[in-house]
Amino acid sequence: MSGTTASDKGRTAGVPRLSGGGASRWTVLIVLCVSLLFVALDTTILYVAVPSVTEDLRPGPVELLWIVDVYPLIAASLLILFGTLGDRVGRRRILLLGYGLFGVASAAAALAPNPQTLMVARALLGIGGAMIMPATLSILRQVFPDRRERAVAIGVWSAVAAVGAAVGPVLGGFLVENFWWGSVFLINIPMMAVMLLIGRWLLPESRGERNGPWDVIGAIIAALGVLGIVLGVKRIGSGEAVLGLTTLLPIVLGTLLLVLFVHRQRRRVHPLIDMRLFARPAFGTSVGCIVLAMLALVGLQLIAVQYLQLVLGLSPLETGLRMLPLVFAAMAAGLTGSRMLQAVGPRAMVSLGFVLTAVAVLCLTAMNDQDRVWLLSLGFVLLGFGFQSTLFGAYESMLSEAPAEASGGAAAIGETSYQLGAGIGVALLGSVMNAAYAPGLSHVDGVPRGAAASASHSLGEAYKVAAGLGESAKHALREAARESFVRGLHVTLVASAVLLLVGAAIALRLPRRAADSAERAEGDNATGVSRDSEPAPANTGR
């Protein structure tokens, strides 16, 4: 590639078989980031469109839950499959297929005449997203072999991911207010068509070593294992009993399948994922930090949207605009992440990011049913900067610790950790929120017991129940529901802060300096363990 220069100090040997595409590595980065932007948008853009979808398609509660959840559920379960497949058949090839499928699925979702069609379309979007997400990160790992340049690239990449997820509600709110709910999907079609053409022209093809057959059985076992765990925790997050058959059984089966997957990979000469990576403190710790960061915060995002719309009474567009300080802070953290990493090192960067995020979350406990714009904005700024600093440091350490020829598998592990943490976070923090919210509605003056029980499911449900009551009971139920929601929000914020502080403690296992893992890699190469060069003969299992 034209972007590979002598400054890479001989590490270009670790970029196996780059071909096609004459663009510079920075142009490639732009293409990858635009790809990621639209995939990230789709994780949150539907949140503000849910009321419109409900009104138009009339889905049942279970159908609505699946419409929202099936995208991240399918995407999370297939990341390892497509990440490792890209290492074998070509990352650009998988990425281009993902573009095509994402565009077709978006058209089906936008024009869905019923809930079932929308669910299937969202599932196909999840498959397309699973093709795109690890491919963008693994191609980035290939075209930026120098760690300092790669840190800058990862900073831009992670900032775009944060912007996409955070801008989703803003863009979704604008589209829903001015058009119809299907427009949140329709915008993907022209962009994916353009990306398919540009990607075919500009992106380089790359793949890892094709030693031995691709372990298709292992890939399926991993997919089913992740699917079971994420499905179980999402059911818990929707309010089902933790020890229920539909929650506990998928989690147990998923865990057993993942244990089987790990055992299988350790025994194979040519594994999908080299499990020895997890023995490296920087790699395993980085993965754990990604899970904890997402676990602590993604549930709060859903709760924050409900707070802004249902407690403060903001419109979908106003809700999205209120979250813009988080977007800009996350962008700043991503764009300055490389310098910060060089200045303080991975250990301090990730730990301090966790602590700053915990402080921001605790500041937000001062929120009540009154609109405090400056407090909310300050909290979101600290939240965005701290959270993005944590993710940047963790992703950079994880990718730098993984060998270049297995970057697709490493990227898939990172993205699976991201999605798994998000799923568990929604379930865990949603359960905490429900446990703190429901008791406040057990006895409301003038409200029948059955109506109060229905209102205890969620604030939105409480408003629907209140609309069918007399004026006095309606006012009493709405006030009680708002007070209970704010109280539950405070409890959830404290729980999230505790998880973030646990993450700060775990991050202390990361290297003190960014160069530490590179220095260890030189020692590994001296003993025959390849990282950023062609695999040594003694390590043919890669």
Short mmCIF file of C-alpha atoms in Angstrom, two decimals, residues 195-492:
data_model
loop_
_atom_site.label_atom_id
_atom_site.label_comp_id
_atom_site.label_asym_id
_atom_site.label_seq_id
_atom_site.Cartn_x
_atom_site.Cartn_y
_atom_site.Cartn_z
CA MET A 195 -20.01 2.77 0.07
CA LEU A 196 -20.25 -0.42 -1.99
CA LEU A 197 -18.84 1.37 -5.04
CA ILE A 198 -16.21 3.38 -3.17
CA GLY A 199 -15.16 0.41 -1.03
CA ARG A 200 -14.65 -1.81 -4.07
CA TRP A 201 -12.49 0.88 -5.63
CA LEU A 202 -10.48 2.20 -2.68
CA LEU A 203 -10.27 -0.43 0.06
CA PRO A 204 -7.37 -2.91 0.05
CA GLU A 205 -8.00 -6.61 0.35
CA SER A 206 -6.26 -8.35 3.22
CA ARG A 207 -6.43 -11.67 4.95
CA GLY A 208 -4.56 -13.63 7.57
CA GLU A 209 -2.69 -16.86 7.21
CA ARG A 210 -4.81 -19.65 5.75
CA ASN A 211 -3.16 -22.50 7.62
CA GLY A 212 -5.59 -25.40 7.81
CA PRO A 213 -9.37 -25.39 7.32
CA TRP A 214 -11.67 -22.72 8.71
CA ASP A 215 -13.43 -24.11 11.79
CA VAL A 216 -17.04 -23.63 10.68
CA ILE A 217 -18.38 -25.81 13.52
CA GLY A 218 -16.49 -23.71 16.05
CA ALA A 219 -17.85 -20.51 14.50
CA ILE A 220 -21.42 -21.82 14.77
CA ILE A 221 -20.87 -22.93 18.38
CA ALA A 222 -19.56 -19.45 19.26
CA ALA A 223 -22.51 -17.77 17.52
CA LEU A 224 -25.07 -19.91 19.35
CA GLY A 225 -23.27 -19.41 22.65
CA VAL A 226 -23.27 -15.62 22.40
CA LEU A 227 -26.87 -15.70 21.13
CA GLY A 228 -28.01 -17.70 24.17
CA ILE A 229 -26.36 -15.40 26.70
CA VAL A 230 -27.49 -12.16 25.06
CA LEU A 231 -31.03 -13.52 24.59
CA GLY A 232 -31.24 -14.53 28.25
CA VAL A 233 -30.01 -11.22 29.60
CA LYS A 234 -32.30 -9.28 27.28
CA ARG A 235 -35.27 -11.27 28.60
CA ILE A 236 -34.22 -10.35 32.12
CA GLY A 237 -33.99 -6.73 31.03
CA SER A 238 -37.55 -6.89 29.70
CA GLY A 239 -38.78 -7.78 33.17
CA GLU A 240 -38.93 -11.58 33.12
CA ALA A 241 -37.87 -13.52 36.21
CA VAL A 242 -34.12 -14.10 36.55
CA LEU A 243 -34.65 -17.76 37.44
CA GLY A 244 -37.33 -18.33 34.81
CA LEU A 245 -37.03 -21.03 32.18
CA THR A 246 -36.91 -18.56 29.28
CA THR A 247 -34.11 -16.54 30.92
CA LEU A 248 -31.94 -19.01 32.83
CA LEU A 249 -32.00 -21.77 30.20
CA PRO A 250 -30.60 -19.66 27.30
CA ILE A 251 -27.89 -18.23 29.57
CA VAL A 252 -26.84 -21.67 30.84
CA LEU A 253 -26.86 -23.20 27.35
CA GLY A 254 -24.99 -20.21 25.94
CA THR A 255 -22.34 -20.42 28.67
CA LEU A 256 -21.88 -24.15 28.10
CA LEU A 257 -21.49 -23.60 24.36
CA LEU A 258 -18.87 -20.90 24.90
CA VAL A 259 -16.97 -23.19 27.29
CA LEU A 260 -17.11 -25.87 24.57
CA PHE A 261 -15.89 -23.32 22.03
CA VAL A 262 -12.89 -22.38 24.20
CA HIS A 263 -12.06 -26.05 24.80
CA ARG A 264 -12.31 -26.76 21.06
CA GLN A 265 -10.07 -23.84 20.14
CA ARG A 266 -7.39 -24.89 22.62
CA ARG A 267 -7.26 -28.37 21.12
CA ARG A 268 -7.16 -27.35 17.46
CA VAL A 269 -3.89 -26.91 15.58
CA HIS A 270 -5.44 -24.05 13.58
CA PRO A 271 -7.97 -22.35 15.89
CA LEU A 272 -10.34 -19.56 14.93
CA ILE A 273 -9.08 -17.56 17.90
CA ASP A 274 -5.81 -18.20 19.67
CA MET A 275 -6.91 -18.46 23.30
CA ARG A 276 -3.36 -17.73 24.42
CA LEU A 277 -4.18 -14.08 23.73
CA PHE A 278 -6.30 -14.02 26.88
CA ALA A 279 -3.24 -15.03 28.91
CA ARG A 280 -1.74 -11.66 28.03
CA PRO A 281 -2.82 -9.22 30.79
CA ALA A 282 -3.28 -6.33 28.35
CA PHE A 283 -5.57 -8.28 26.01
CA GLY A 284 -7.80 -9.98 28.59
CA THR A 285 -8.01 -6.85 30.74
CA SER A 286 -8.91 -4.68 27.74
CA VAL A 287 -11.75 -7.04 26.81
CA GLY A 288 -13.03 -6.95 30.39
CA CYS A 289 -12.88 -3.15 30.45
CA ILE A 290 -14.93 -2.91 27.24
CA VAL A 291 -17.60 -5.20 28.72
CA LEU A 292 -17.76 -3.25 31.99
CA ALA A 293 -17.85 0.15 30.31
CA MET A 294 -20.77 -0.87 28.11
CA LEU A 295 -22.48 -2.73 30.93
CA ALA A 296 -22.43 0.37 33.12
CA LEU A 297 -23.55 2.88 30.53
CA VAL A 298 -25.71 1.51 27.73
CA GLY A 299 -28.69 0.92 30.02
CA LEU A 300 -28.37 4.50 31.22
CA GLN A 301 -28.72 5.75 27.66
CA LEU A 302 -32.13 4.11 27.32
CA ILE A 303 -33.19 5.39 30.74
CA ALA A 304 -31.92 8.90 29.90
CA VAL A 305 -34.05 9.01 26.75
CA GLN A 306 -37.12 8.02 28.79
CA TYR A 307 -36.28 10.64 31.43
CA LEU A 308 -35.95 13.43 28.87
CA GLN A 309 -39.13 12.52 26.99
CA LEU A 310 -41.47 11.24 29.70
CA VAL A 311 -40.37 13.18 32.79
CA LEU A 312 -39.26 16.47 31.27
CA GLY A 313 -41.72 16.23 28.36
CA LEU A 314 -39.23 16.92 25.56
CA SER A 315 -39.92 15.98 21.95
CA PRO A 316 -37.80 13.31 20.22
CA LEU A 317 -35.77 15.99 18.43
CA GLU A 318 -35.28 18.01 21.63
CA THR A 319 -34.21 14.81 23.38
CA GLY A 320 -31.56 14.15 20.77
CA LEU A 321 -30.29 17.73 20.90
CA ARG A 322 -29.93 17.53 24.68
CA MET A 323 -27.54 14.61 24.19
CA LEU A 324 -25.27 16.54 21.80
CA PRO A 325 -22.83 17.58 24.60
CA LEU A 326 -22.13 13.87 25.07
CA VAL A 327 -21.44 13.55 21.33
CA PHE A 328 -19.01 16.46 21.19
CA ALA A 329 -17.19 15.35 24.34
CA ALA A 330 -16.82 11.82 22.96
CA MET A 331 -15.45 13.24 19.70
CA ALA A 332 -12.92 15.33 21.63
CA ALA A 333 -11.79 12.31 23.63
CA GLY A 334 -11.39 10.19 20.51
CA LEU A 335 -9.47 12.83 18.57
CA THR A 336 -7.10 13.62 21.48
CA GLY A 337 -6.83 9.99 22.59
CA SER A 338 -3.53 9.27 20.85
CA ARG A 339 -1.71 12.11 22.60
CA MET A 340 -3.31 11.21 25.90
CA LEU A 341 -2.26 7.59 25.50
CA GLN A 342 1.35 8.58 24.83
CA ALA A 343 1.34 11.02 27.74
CA VAL A 344 -0.16 8.89 30.51
CA GLY A 345 -0.18 5.32 29.15
CA PRO A 346 -3.01 2.75 28.84
CA ARG A 347 -3.30 2.01 32.57
CA ALA A 348 -3.85 5.60 33.68
CA MET A 349 -5.96 6.50 30.64
CA VAL A 350 -8.47 3.69 31.04
CA SER A 351 -8.60 3.91 34.86
CA LEU A 352 -9.04 7.67 34.89
CA GLY A 353 -11.65 7.39 32.14
CA PHE A 354 -13.65 5.03 34.33
CA VAL A 355 -13.30 7.32 37.36
CA LEU A 356 -14.31 10.44 35.39
CA THR A 357 -17.34 8.62 34.03
CA ALA A 358 -18.32 7.49 37.54
CA VAL A 359 -18.05 11.09 38.77
CA ALA A 360 -20.27 12.23 35.90
CA VAL A 361 -22.84 9.56 36.67
CA LEU A 362 -22.93 10.54 40.36
CA CYS A 363 -23.36 14.22 39.37
CA LEU A 364 -26.46 13.23 37.42
CA THR A 365 -28.10 11.94 40.63
CA ALA A 366 -28.98 15.60 41.29
CA MET A 367 -31.53 15.41 38.46
CA ASN A 368 -35.19 15.48 39.45
CA ASP A 369 -38.50 16.25 37.76
CA GLN A 370 -37.32 19.83 37.13
CA ASP A 371 -35.36 20.59 33.97
CA ARG A 372 -31.77 21.45 34.96
CA VAL A 373 -30.18 22.14 31.60
CA TRP A 374 -26.68 23.09 32.78
CA LEU A 375 -26.38 20.18 35.19
CA LEU A 376 -27.49 17.75 32.52
CA SER A 377 -25.11 19.24 29.94
CA LEU A 378 -22.15 19.15 32.34
CA GLY A 379 -22.91 15.55 33.27
CA PHE A 380 -23.12 14.53 29.61
CA VAL A 381 -19.81 16.28 28.78
CA LEU A 382 -17.97 14.45 31.58
CA LEU A 383 -19.76 11.24 30.67
CA GLY A 384 -18.85 11.42 26.99
CA PHE A 385 -15.21 12.31 27.56
CA GLY A 386 -14.62 9.74 30.30
CA PHE A 387 -16.45 6.92 28.54
CA GLN A 388 -14.75 7.48 25.20
CA SER A 389 -11.31 7.71 26.85
CA THR A 390 -11.96 4.33 28.46
CA LEU A 391 -13.06 2.67 25.23
CA PHE A 392 -10.20 4.22 23.24
CA GLY A 393 -7.52 3.00 25.64
CA ALA A 394 -9.07 -0.47 25.89
CA TYR A 395 -9.51 -0.96 22.12
CA GLU A 396 -6.01 0.33 21.35
CA SER A 397 -4.39 -1.96 23.93
CA MET A 398 -6.41 -4.97 22.73
CA LEU A 399 -5.59 -4.50 19.04
CA SER A 400 -1.92 -3.77 19.68
CA GLU A 401 -1.66 -6.96 21.72
CA ALA A 402 -3.13 -9.13 18.95
CA PRO A 403 -1.11 -10.41 15.98
CA ALA A 404 -1.81 -8.67 12.67
CA GLU A 405 -2.68 -11.90 10.87
CA ALA A 406 -5.50 -12.56 13.37
CA SER A 407 -6.82 -9.00 13.54
CA GLY A 408 -10.28 -10.02 12.31
CA GLY A 409 -10.71 -12.44 15.22
CA ALA A 410 -9.36 -9.87 17.68
CA ALA A 411 -11.67 -7.17 16.32
CA ALA A 412 -14.59 -9.61 16.56
CA ILE A 413 -13.75 -10.31 20.22
CA GLY A 414 -13.68 -6.58 20.93
CA GLU A 415 -16.97 -5.96 19.15
CA THR A 416 -18.58 -9.02 20.78
CA SER A 417 -17.47 -7.71 24.17
CA TYR A 418 -19.03 -4.35 23.28
CA GLN A 419 -22.35 -5.91 22.28
CA LEU A 420 -22.33 -8.40 25.16
CA GLY A 421 -21.70 -5.63 27.65
CA ALA A 422 -24.49 -3.60 26.08
CA GLY A 423 -26.95 -6.50 26.31
CA ILE A 424 -26.06 -7.32 29.91
CA GLY A 425 -26.16 -3.62 30.80
CA VAL A 426 -29.70 -3.19 29.51
CA ALA A 427 -30.77 -6.28 31.44
CA LEU A 428 -28.93 -5.48 34.67
CA LEU A 429 -29.61 -1.76 34.90
CA GLY A 430 -33.12 -2.25 33.56
CA SER A 431 -33.77 -4.76 36.34
CA VAL A 432 -32.36 -2.35 38.94
CA MET A 433 -34.55 0.42 37.54
CA ASN A 434 -37.68 -1.74 37.59
CA ALA A 435 -36.98 -2.95 41.13
CA ALA A 436 -36.65 0.65 42.35
CA TYR A 437 -39.58 1.99 40.29
CA ALA A 438 -42.34 -0.55 40.86
CA PRO A 439 -42.78 -0.29 44.68
CA GLY A 440 -43.70 3.38 44.44
CA LEU A 441 -46.86 2.48 42.52
CA SER A 442 -48.13 -0.34 44.73
CA HIS A 443 -50.62 1.98 46.46
CA VAL A 444 -51.77 5.20 44.79
CA ASP A 445 -54.82 6.99 46.21
CA GLY A 446 -57.86 6.66 43.97
CA VAL A 447 -56.18 4.25 41.53
CA PRO A 448 -57.55 0.66 41.28
CA ARG A 449 -55.07 -2.07 42.23
CA GLY A 450 -55.09 -3.61 38.74
CA ALA A 451 -54.38 -0.26 37.10
CA ALA A 452 -51.55 0.40 39.56
CA ALA A 453 -50.07 -3.03 38.82
CA SER A 454 -50.07 -2.29 35.09
CA ALA A 455 -48.55 1.14 35.70
CA SER A 456 -45.69 -0.43 37.66
CA HIS A 457 -44.26 -2.02 34.50
CA SER A 458 -42.86 1.24 33.10
CA LEU A 459 -43.37 4.99 33.09
CA GLY A 460 -44.78 4.88 29.56
CA GLU A 461 -47.28 2.23 30.63
CA ALA A 462 -48.23 4.36 33.65
CA TYR A 463 -49.08 7.28 31.39
CA LYS A 464 -51.24 5.04 29.20
CA VAL A 465 -53.11 3.72 32.25
CA ALA A 466 -53.53 7.23 33.65
CA ALA A 467 -55.15 8.42 30.42
CA GLY A 468 -58.10 6.10 31.07
CA LEU A 469 -58.75 7.27 34.65
CA GLY A 470 -60.68 10.16 36.14
CA GLU A 471 -59.03 13.54 36.49
CA SER A 472 -58.01 13.17 40.15
CA ALA A 473 -56.71 9.59 39.80
CA LYS A 474 -55.00 10.47 36.53
CA HIS A 475 -53.06 13.31 38.17
CA ALA A 476 -52.16 11.19 41.21
CA LEU A 477 -50.90 8.28 39.11
CA ARG A 478 -48.81 10.47 36.81
CA GLU A 479 -47.20 12.24 39.76
CA ALA A 480 -46.49 8.99 41.59
CA ALA A 481 -45.04 7.42 38.44
CA ARG A 482 -42.76 10.39 37.79
CA GLU A 483 -41.50 10.43 41.37
CA SER A 484 -40.88 6.67 41.30
CA PHE A 485 -39.07 6.91 37.98
CA VAL A 486 -36.73 9.66 39.24
CA ARG A 487 -36.06 7.65 42.41
CA GLY A 488 -35.32 4.57 40.31
CA LEU A 489 -33.05 6.65 38.08
CA HIS A 490 -30.99 7.72 41.10
CA VAL A 491 -30.60 4.12 42.29
CA THR A 492 -29.59 3.03 38.79
#
